[in-house]
PDB file of C-alpha atoms and ligand atoms in Angstrom:
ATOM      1  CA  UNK I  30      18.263   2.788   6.867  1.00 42.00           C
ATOM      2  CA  UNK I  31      20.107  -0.641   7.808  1.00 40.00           C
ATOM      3  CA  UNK I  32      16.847  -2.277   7.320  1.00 40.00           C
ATOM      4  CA  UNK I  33      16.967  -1.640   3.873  1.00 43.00           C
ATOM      5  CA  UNK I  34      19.493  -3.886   3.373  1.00 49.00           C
ATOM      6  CA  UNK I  35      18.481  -7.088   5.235  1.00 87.00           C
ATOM      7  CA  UNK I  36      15.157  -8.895   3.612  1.00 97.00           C
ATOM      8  CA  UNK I  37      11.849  -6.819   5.074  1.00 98.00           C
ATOM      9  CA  UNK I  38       8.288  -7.841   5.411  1.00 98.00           C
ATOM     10  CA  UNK I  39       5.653  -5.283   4.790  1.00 98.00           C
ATOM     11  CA  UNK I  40       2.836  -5.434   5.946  1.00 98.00           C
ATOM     12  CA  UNK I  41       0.408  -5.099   2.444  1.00 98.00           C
ATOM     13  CA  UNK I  42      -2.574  -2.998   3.967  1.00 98.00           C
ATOM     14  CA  UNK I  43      -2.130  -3.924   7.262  1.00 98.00           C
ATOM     15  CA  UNK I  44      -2.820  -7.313   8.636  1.00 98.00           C
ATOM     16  CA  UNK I  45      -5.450  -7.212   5.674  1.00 98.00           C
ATOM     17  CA  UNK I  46      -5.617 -11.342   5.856  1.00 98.00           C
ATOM     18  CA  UNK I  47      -6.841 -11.230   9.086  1.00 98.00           C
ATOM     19  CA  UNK I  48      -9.138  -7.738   9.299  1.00 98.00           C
ATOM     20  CA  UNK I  49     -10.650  -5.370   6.839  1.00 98.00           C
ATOM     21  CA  UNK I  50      -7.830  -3.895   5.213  1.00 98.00           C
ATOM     22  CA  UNK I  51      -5.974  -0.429   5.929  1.00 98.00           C
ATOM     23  CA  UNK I  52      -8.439   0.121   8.967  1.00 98.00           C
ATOM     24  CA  UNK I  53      -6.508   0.880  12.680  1.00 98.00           C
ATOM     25  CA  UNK I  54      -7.408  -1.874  13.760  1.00 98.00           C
ATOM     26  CA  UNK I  55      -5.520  -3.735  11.138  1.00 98.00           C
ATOM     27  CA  UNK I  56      -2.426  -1.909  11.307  1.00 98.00           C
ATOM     28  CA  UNK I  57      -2.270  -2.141  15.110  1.00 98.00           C
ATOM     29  CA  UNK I  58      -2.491  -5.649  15.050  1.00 98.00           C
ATOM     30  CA  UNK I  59       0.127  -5.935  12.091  1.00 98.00           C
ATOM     31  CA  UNK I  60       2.196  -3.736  14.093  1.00 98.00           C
ATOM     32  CA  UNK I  61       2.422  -6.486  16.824  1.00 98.00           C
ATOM     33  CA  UNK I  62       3.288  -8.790  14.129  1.00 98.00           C
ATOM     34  CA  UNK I  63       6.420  -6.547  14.114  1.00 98.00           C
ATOM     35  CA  UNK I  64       7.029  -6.035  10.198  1.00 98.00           C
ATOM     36  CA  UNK I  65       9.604  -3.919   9.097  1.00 98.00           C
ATOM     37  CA  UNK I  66       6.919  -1.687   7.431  1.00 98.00           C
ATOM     38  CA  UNK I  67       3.198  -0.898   7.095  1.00 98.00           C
ATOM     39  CA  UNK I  68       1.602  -0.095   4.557  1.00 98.00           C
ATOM     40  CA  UNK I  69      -0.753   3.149   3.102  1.00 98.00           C
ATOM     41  CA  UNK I  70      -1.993   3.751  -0.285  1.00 98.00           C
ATOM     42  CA  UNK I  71      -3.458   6.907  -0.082  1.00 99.00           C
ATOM     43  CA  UNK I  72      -6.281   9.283  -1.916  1.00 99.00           C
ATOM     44  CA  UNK I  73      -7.708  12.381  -1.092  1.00 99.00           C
ATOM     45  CA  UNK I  74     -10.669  13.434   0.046  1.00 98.00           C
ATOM     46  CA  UNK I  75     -12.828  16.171  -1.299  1.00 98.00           C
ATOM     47  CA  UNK I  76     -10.920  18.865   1.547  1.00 98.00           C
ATOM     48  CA  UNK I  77      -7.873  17.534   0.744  1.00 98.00           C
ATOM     49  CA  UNK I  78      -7.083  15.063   3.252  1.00 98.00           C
ATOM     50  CA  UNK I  79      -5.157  12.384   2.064  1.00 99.00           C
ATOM     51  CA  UNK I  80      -7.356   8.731   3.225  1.00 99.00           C
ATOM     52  CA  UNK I  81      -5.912   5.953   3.302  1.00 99.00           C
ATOM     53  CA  UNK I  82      -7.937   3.690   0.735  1.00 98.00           C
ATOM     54  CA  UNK I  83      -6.729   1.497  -1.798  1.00 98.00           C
ATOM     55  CA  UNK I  84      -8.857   2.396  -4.445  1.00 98.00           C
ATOM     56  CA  UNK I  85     -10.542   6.066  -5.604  1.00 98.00           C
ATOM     57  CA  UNK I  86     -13.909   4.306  -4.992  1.00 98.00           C
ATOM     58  CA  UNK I  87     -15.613   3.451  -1.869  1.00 98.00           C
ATOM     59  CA  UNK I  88     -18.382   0.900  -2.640  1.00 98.00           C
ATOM     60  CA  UNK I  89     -15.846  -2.345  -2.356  1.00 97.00           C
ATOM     61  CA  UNK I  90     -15.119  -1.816   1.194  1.00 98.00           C
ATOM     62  CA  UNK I  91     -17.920   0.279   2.719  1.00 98.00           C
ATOM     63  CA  UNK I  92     -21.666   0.590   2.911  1.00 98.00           C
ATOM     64  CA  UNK I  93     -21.310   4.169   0.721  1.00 98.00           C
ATOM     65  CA  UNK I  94     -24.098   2.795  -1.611  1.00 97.00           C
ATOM     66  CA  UNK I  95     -26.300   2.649   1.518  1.00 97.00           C
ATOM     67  CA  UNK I  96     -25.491   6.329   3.238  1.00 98.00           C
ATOM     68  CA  UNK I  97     -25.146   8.257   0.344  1.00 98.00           C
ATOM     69  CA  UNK I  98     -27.226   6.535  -2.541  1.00 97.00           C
ATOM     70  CA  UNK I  99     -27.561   9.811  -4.406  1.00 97.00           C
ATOM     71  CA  UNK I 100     -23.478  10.569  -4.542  1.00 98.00           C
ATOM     72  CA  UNK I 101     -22.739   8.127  -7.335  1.00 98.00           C
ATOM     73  CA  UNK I 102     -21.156   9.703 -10.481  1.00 98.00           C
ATOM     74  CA  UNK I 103     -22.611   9.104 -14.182  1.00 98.00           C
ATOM     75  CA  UNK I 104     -20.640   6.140 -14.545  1.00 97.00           C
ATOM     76  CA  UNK I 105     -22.210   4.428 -11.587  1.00 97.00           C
ATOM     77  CA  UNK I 106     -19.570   4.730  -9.015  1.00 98.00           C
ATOM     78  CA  UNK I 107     -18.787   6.820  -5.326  1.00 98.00           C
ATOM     79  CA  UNK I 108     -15.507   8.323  -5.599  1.00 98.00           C
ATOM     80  CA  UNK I 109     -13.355   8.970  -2.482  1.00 98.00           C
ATOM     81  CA  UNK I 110     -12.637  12.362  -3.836  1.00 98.00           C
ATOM     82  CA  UNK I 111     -16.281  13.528  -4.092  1.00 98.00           C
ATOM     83  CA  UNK I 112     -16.261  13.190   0.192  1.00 98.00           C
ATOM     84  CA  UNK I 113     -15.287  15.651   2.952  1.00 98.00           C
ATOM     85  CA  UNK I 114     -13.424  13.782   5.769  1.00 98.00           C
ATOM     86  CA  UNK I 115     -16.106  14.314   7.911  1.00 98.00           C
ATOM     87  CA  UNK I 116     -18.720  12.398   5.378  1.00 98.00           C
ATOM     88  CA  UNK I 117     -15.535   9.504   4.748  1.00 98.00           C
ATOM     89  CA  UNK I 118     -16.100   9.059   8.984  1.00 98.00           C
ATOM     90  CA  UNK I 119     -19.885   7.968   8.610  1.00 98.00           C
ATOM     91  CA  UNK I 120     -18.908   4.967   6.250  1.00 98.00           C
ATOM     92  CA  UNK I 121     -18.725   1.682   7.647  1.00 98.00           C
ATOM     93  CA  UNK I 122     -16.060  -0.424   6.072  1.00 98.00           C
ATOM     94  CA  UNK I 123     -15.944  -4.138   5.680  1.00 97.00           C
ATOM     95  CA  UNK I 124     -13.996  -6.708   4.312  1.00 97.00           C
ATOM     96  CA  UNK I 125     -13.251  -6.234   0.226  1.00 97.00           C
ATOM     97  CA  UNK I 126     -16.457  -7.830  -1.579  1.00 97.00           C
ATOM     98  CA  UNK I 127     -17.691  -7.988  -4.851  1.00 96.00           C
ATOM     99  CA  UNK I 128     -20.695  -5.162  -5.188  1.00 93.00           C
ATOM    100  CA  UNK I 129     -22.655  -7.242  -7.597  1.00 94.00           C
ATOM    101  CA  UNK I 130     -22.644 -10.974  -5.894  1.00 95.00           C
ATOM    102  CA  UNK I 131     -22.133  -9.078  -2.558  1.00 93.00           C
ATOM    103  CA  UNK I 132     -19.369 -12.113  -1.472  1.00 96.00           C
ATOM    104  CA  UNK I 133     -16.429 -11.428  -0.177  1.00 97.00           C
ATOM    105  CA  UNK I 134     -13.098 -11.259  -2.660  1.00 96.00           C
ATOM    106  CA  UNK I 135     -11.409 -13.882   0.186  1.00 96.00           C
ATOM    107  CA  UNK I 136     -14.066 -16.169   1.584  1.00 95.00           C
ATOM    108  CA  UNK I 137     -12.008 -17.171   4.711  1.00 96.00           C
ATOM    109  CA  UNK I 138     -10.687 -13.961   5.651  1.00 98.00           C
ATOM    110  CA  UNK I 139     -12.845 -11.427   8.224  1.00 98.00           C
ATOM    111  CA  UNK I 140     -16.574 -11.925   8.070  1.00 97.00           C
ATOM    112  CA  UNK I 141     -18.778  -9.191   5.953  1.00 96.00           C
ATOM    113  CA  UNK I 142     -20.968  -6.856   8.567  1.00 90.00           C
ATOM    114  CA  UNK I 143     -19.607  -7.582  11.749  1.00 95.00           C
ATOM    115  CA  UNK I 144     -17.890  -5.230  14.008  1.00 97.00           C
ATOM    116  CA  UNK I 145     -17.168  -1.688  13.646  1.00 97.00           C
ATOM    117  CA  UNK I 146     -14.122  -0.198  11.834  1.00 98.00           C
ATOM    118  CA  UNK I 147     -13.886   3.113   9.828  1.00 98.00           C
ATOM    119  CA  UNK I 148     -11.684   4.889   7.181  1.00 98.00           C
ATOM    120  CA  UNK I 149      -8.978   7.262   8.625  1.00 98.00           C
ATOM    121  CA  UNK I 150      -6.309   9.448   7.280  1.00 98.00           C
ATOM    122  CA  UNK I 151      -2.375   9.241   6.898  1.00 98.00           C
ATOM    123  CA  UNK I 152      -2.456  12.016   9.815  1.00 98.00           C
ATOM    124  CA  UNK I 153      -4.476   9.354  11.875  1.00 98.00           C
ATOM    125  CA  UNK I 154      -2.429   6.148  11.007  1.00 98.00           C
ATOM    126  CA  UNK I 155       0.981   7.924  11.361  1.00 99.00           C
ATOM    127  CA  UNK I 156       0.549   9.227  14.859  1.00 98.00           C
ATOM    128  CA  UNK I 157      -0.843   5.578  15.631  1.00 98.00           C
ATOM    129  CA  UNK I 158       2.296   4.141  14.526  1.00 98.00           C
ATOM    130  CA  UNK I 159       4.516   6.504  16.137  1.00 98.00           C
ATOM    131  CA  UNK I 160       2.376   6.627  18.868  1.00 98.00           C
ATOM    132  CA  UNK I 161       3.162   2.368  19.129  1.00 98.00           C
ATOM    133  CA  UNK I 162       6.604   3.271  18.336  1.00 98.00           C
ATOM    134  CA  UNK I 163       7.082   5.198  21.560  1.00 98.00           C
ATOM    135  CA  UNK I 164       5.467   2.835  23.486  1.00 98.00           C
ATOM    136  CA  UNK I 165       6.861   0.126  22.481  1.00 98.00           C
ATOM    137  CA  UNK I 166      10.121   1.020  21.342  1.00 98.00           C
ATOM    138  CA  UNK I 167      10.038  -0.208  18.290  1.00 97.00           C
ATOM    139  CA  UNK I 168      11.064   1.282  15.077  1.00 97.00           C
ATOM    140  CA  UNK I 169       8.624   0.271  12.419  1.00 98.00           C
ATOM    141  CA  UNK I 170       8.417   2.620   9.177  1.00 98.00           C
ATOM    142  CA  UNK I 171       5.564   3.474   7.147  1.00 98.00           C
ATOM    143  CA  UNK I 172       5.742   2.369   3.343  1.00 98.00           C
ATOM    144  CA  UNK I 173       2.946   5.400   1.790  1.00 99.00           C
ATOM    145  CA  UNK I 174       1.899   5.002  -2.271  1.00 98.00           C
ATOM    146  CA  UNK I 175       0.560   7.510  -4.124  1.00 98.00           C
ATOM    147  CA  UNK I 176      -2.544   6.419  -5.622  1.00 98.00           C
ATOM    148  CA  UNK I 177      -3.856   7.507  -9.344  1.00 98.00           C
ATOM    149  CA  UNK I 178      -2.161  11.083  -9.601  1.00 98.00           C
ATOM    150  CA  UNK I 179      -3.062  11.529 -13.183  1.00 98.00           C
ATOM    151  CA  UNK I 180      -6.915  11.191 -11.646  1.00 98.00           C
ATOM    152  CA  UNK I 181      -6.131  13.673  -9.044  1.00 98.00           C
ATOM    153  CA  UNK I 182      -4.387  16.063 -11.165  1.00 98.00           C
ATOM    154  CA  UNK I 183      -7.722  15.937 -13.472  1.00 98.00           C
ATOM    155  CA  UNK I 184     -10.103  16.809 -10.558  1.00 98.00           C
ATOM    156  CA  UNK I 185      -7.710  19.771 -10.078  1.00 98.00           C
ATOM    157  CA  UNK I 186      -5.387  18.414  -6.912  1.00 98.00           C
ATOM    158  CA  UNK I 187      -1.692  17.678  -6.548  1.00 98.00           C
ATOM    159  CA  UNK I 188      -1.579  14.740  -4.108  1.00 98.00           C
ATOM    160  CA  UNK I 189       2.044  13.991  -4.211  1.00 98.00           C
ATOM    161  CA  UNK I 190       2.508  17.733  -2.845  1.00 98.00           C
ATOM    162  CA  UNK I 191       0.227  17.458  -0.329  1.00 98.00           C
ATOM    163  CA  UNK I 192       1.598  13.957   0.813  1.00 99.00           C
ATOM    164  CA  UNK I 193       4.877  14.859   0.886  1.00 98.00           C
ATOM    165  CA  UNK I 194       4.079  18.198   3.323  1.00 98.00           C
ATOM    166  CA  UNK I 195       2.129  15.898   5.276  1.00 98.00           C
ATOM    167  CA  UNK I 196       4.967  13.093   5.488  1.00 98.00           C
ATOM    168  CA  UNK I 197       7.880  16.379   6.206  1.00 98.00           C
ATOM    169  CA  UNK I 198       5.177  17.563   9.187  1.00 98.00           C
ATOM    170  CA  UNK I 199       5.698  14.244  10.730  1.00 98.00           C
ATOM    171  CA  UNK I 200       9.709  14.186  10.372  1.00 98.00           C
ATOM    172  CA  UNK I 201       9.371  12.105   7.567  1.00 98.00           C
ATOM    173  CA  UNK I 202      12.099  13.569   4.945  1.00 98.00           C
ATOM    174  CA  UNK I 203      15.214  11.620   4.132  1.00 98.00           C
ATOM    175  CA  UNK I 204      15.793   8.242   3.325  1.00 97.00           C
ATOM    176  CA  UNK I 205      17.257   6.979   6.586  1.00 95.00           C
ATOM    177  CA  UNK I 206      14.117   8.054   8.209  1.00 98.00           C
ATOM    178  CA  UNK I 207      11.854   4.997   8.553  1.00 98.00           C
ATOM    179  CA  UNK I 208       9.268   5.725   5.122  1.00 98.00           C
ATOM    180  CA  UNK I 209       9.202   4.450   1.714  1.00 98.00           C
ATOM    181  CA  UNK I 210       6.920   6.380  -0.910  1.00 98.00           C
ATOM    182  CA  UNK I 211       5.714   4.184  -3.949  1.00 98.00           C
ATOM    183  CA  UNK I 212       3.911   4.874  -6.972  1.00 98.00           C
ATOM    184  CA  UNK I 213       3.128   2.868 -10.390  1.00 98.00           C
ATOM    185  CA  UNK I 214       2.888   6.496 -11.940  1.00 98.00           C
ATOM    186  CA  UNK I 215       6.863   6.436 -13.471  1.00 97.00           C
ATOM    187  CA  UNK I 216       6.206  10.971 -14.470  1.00 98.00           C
ATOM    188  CA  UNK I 217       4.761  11.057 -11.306  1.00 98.00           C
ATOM    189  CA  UNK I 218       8.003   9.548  -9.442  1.00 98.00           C
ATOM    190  CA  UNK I 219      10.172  11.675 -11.555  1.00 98.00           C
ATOM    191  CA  UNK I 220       8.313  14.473 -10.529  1.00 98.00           C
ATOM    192  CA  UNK I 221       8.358  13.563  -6.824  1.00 98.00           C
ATOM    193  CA  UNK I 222      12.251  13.387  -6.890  1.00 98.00           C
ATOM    194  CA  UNK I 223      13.075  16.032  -9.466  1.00 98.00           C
ATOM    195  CA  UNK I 224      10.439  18.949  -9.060  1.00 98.00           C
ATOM    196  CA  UNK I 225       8.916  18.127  -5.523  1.00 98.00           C
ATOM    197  CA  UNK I 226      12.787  17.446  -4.996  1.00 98.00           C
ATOM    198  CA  UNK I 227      12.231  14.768  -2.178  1.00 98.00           C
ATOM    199  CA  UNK I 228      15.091  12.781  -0.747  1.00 98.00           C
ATOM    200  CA  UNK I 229      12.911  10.008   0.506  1.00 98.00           C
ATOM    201  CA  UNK I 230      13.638   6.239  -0.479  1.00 98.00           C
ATOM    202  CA  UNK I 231      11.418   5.730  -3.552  1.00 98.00           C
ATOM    203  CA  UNK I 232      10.307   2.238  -4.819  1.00 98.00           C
ATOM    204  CA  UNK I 233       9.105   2.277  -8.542  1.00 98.00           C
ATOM    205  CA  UNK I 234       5.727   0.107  -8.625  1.00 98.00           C
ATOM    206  CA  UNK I 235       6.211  -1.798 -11.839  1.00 96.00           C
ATOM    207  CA  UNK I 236       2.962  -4.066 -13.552  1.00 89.00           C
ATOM    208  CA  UNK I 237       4.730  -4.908 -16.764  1.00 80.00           C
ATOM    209  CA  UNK I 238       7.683  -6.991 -17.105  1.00 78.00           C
ATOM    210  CA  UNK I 239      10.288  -4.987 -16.888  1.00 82.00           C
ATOM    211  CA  UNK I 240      12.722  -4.589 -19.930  1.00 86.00           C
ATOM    212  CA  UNK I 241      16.699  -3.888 -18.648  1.00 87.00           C
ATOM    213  CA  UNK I 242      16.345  -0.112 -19.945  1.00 91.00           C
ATOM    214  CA  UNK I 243      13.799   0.259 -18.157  1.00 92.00           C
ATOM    215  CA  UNK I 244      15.160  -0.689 -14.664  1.00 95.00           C
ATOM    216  CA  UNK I 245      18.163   1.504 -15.853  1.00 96.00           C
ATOM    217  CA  UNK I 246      15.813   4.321 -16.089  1.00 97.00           C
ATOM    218  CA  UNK I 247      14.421   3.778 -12.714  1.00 98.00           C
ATOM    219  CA  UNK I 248      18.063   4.311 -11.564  1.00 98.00           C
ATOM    220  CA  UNK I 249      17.864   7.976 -12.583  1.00 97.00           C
ATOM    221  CA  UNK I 250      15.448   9.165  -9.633  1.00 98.00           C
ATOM    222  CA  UNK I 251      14.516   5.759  -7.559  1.00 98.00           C
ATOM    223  CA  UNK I 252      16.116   3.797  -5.256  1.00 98.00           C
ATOM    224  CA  UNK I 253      13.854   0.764  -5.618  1.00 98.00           C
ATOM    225  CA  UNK I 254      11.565  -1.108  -7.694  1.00 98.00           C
ATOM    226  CA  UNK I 255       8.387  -3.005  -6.899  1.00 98.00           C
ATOM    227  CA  UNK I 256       7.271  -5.570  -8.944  1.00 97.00           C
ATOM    228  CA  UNK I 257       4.662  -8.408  -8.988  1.00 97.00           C
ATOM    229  CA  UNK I 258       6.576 -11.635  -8.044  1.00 96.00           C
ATOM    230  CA  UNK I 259       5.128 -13.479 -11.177  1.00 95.00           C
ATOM    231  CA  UNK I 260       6.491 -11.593 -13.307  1.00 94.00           C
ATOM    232  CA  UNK I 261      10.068 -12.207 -12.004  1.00 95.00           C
ATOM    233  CA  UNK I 262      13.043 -14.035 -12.201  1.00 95.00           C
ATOM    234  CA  UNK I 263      15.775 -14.869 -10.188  1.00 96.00           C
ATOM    235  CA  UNK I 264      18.202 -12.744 -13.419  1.00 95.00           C
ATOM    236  CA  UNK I 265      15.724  -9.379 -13.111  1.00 95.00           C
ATOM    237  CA  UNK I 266      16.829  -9.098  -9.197  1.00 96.00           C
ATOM    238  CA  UNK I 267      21.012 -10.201 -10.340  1.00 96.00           C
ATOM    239  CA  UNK I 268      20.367  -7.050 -12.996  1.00 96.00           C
ATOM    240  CA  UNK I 269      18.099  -4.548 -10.405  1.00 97.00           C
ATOM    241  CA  UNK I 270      21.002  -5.233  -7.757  1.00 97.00           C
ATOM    242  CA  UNK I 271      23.861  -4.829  -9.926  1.00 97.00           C
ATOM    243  CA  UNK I 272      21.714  -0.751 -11.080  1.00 97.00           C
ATOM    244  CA  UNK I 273      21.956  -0.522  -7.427  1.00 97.00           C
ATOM    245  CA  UNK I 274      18.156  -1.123  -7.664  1.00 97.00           C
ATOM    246  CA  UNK I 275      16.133  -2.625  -4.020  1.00 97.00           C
ATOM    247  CA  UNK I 276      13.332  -5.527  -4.761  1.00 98.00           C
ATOM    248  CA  UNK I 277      10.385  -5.253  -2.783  1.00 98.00           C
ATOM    249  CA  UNK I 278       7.947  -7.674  -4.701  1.00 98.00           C
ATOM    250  CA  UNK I 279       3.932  -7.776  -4.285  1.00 98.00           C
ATOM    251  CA  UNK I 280       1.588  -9.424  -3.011  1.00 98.00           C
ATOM    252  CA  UNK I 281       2.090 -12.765  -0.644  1.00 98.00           C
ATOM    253  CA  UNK I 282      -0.929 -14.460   0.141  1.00 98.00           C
ATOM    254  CA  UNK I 283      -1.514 -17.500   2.255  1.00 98.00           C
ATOM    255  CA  UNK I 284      -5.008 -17.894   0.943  1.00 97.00           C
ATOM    256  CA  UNK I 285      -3.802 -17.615  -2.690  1.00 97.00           C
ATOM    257  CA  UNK I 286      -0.935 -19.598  -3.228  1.00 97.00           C
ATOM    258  CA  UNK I 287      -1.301 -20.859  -7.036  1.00 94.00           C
ATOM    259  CA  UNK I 288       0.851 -23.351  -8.054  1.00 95.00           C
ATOM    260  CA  UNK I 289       2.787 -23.440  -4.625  1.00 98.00           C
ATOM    261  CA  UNK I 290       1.850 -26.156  -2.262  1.00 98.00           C
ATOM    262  CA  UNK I 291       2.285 -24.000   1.403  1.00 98.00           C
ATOM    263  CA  UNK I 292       3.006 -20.694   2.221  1.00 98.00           C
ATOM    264  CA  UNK I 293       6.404 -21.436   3.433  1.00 98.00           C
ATOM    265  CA  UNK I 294       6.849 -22.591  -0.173  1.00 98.00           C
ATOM    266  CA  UNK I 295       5.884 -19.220  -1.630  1.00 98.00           C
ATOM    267  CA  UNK I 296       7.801 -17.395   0.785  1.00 98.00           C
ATOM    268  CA  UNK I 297      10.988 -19.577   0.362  1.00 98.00           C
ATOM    269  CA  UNK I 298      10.841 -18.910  -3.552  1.00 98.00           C
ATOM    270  CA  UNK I 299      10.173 -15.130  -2.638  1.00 98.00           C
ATOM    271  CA  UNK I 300      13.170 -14.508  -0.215  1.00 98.00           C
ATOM    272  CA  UNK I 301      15.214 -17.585  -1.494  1.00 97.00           C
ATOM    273  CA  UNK I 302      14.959 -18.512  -5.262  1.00 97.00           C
ATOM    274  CA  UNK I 303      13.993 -15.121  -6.100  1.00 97.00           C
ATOM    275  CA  UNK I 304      16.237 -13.319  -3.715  1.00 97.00           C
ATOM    276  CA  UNK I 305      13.785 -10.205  -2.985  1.00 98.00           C
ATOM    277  CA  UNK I 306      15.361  -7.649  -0.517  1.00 98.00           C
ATOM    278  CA  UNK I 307      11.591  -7.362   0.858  1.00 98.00           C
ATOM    279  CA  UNK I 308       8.021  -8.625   0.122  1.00 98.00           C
ATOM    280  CA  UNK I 309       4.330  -6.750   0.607  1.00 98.00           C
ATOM    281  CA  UNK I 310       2.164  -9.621   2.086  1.00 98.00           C
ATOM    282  CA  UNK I 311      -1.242  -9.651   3.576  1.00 98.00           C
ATOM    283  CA  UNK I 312       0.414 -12.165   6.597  1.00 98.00           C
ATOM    284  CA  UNK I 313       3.119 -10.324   7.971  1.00 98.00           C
ATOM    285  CA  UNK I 314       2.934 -13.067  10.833  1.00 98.00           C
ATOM    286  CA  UNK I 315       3.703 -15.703   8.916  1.00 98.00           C
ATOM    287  CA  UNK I 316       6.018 -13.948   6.747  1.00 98.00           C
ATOM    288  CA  UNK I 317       8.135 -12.348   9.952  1.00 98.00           C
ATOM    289  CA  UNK I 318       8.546 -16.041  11.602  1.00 98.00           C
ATOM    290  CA  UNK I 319       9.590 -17.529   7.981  1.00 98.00           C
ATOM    291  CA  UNK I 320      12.625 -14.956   7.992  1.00 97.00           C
ATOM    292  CA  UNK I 321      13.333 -16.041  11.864  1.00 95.00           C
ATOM    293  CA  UNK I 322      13.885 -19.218  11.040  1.00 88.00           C
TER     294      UNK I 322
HETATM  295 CA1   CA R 403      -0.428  -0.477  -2.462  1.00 86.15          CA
END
């Protein structure tokens, strides 16, 4: 895919800085932010539906402690996994908050309780983008992670098989069609190239700093690495690039900035100093009319 090549904006969640995160709602209005990709982590339901949620639990982004009080596990929490679709449709979900202050994670982002929006699964938010696609002629890819798969695999269910059948259904298959698949899980990767023998574009999700054999080893069955940009340097994307390795580097966020003094300055180190091939941010916007200029 050509756009592989240029620098990308994807949109992290959808236009999460601006609605609650992976709902339709935010992905159609990233979408007319026109990012290169959006974004889906994905877990499964209890009938095997792969949701797109960021974490296994639902009580950080809907009211699940409300509808189903008596659905907690031992440990306290509501696991996506313990829900039939149909149940996962009766949750309201919100903007990301903390369950014991019950305060938002971002204070300035999309108010708590307002509105409507609802979970919905890959099948939903794929036919929503290629149903914008066709409309609007655009050709903007979907960028799918694999969430937890040694969790899955211990409540007896092989979600990298059933994402991949669902992403094949939909004509996603090769790597010049428009999808990345991620995953922190480096077996699980391994397995997705070398058992489940797919040929899609596969980014490496990375938390530690990386050590050169490891990037070599990524070389062996990815095509990318994904790394958080603070634990970077300008020499780890000279040595990815010279494996042959892509940098897409998480997360940009204009309401969490650290030491940088604007956005523009974060995204200038990103793109510039750092010389990432492609960034995950939670302003696609901003991030698509940085690269413009
Ligand atoms: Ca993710």
């Amino acid at each position: 895919m050509e756009s592989k090549s240029t620098k990308i904006v994807i949109a992290h969640r959808g236009a999460s800085g601006y609605l609650p995160e992976h709902t339709l709602a935010s992905k159609a209005m990233a979408y007319a932010m026109q990012p290169d990709f959006l974004e889906q982590d994905l877990v499964l339901s209890k009938d095997d539906i792969p949701i797109v949620i960021h974490d296994i639990y639902l009580e950080t982004v809907t009211d699940v402690i409300e509808k189903f009080p008596d659905r907690k596990r031992a440990d306290g929490r509501y696991y996506v996994i313990d829900f039939t679709y149909h149940e996962l449709l009766e949750l309201q979900v919100s903007e990301r908050f903390d369950t014991k202050t019950k305060k938002p994670i971002y204070k300035n982002r999309f108010p708590l309780d307002k509105s409507t929006f609802k979970l919905n699964s890959l099948q939903d938010e794929i036919e929503l983008i290629q149903g914008l696609n066709k409309s609007t002629g655009n050709n903007i890819g979907i960028y799918p992670e694999i969430k937890d798969p040694a969790f899955h695999l211990k409540e007896g269910k092989d979600i990298s098989k059933i994402v991949l059948e669902t992403l094949s259904s939909y004509g996603y298959k090769n790597k010049n069609d428009a999808c990345i698949l991620q995953c922190f899980d480096v077996e699980e990767l391994k397995r997705i190239r070398k058992e489940l023998h797919s040929k899609l574009f596969l980014v490496q999700l990375t938390e530690a700093e990386d050590s050169s054999s490891s990037l070599q080893s990524y070389t062996d069955y990815a095509d990318g690495v994904g790394p958080w940009y603070k634990q970077i340097s300008p020499e780890y994307i000279v040595e990815a690039h010279d494996l042959g390795l892509t940098v897409h580097a998480f997360t940009f966020r204009a309401d969490d900035l650290g030491e940088f003094e604007s956005f523009d300055a974060l995204l200038n180190y990103g793109f510039n100093t750092l010389d990432l091939d492609g960034i995950f941010t939670d302003f696609p916007d901003k991030a698509v009319q940085f690269l413009k200029k």
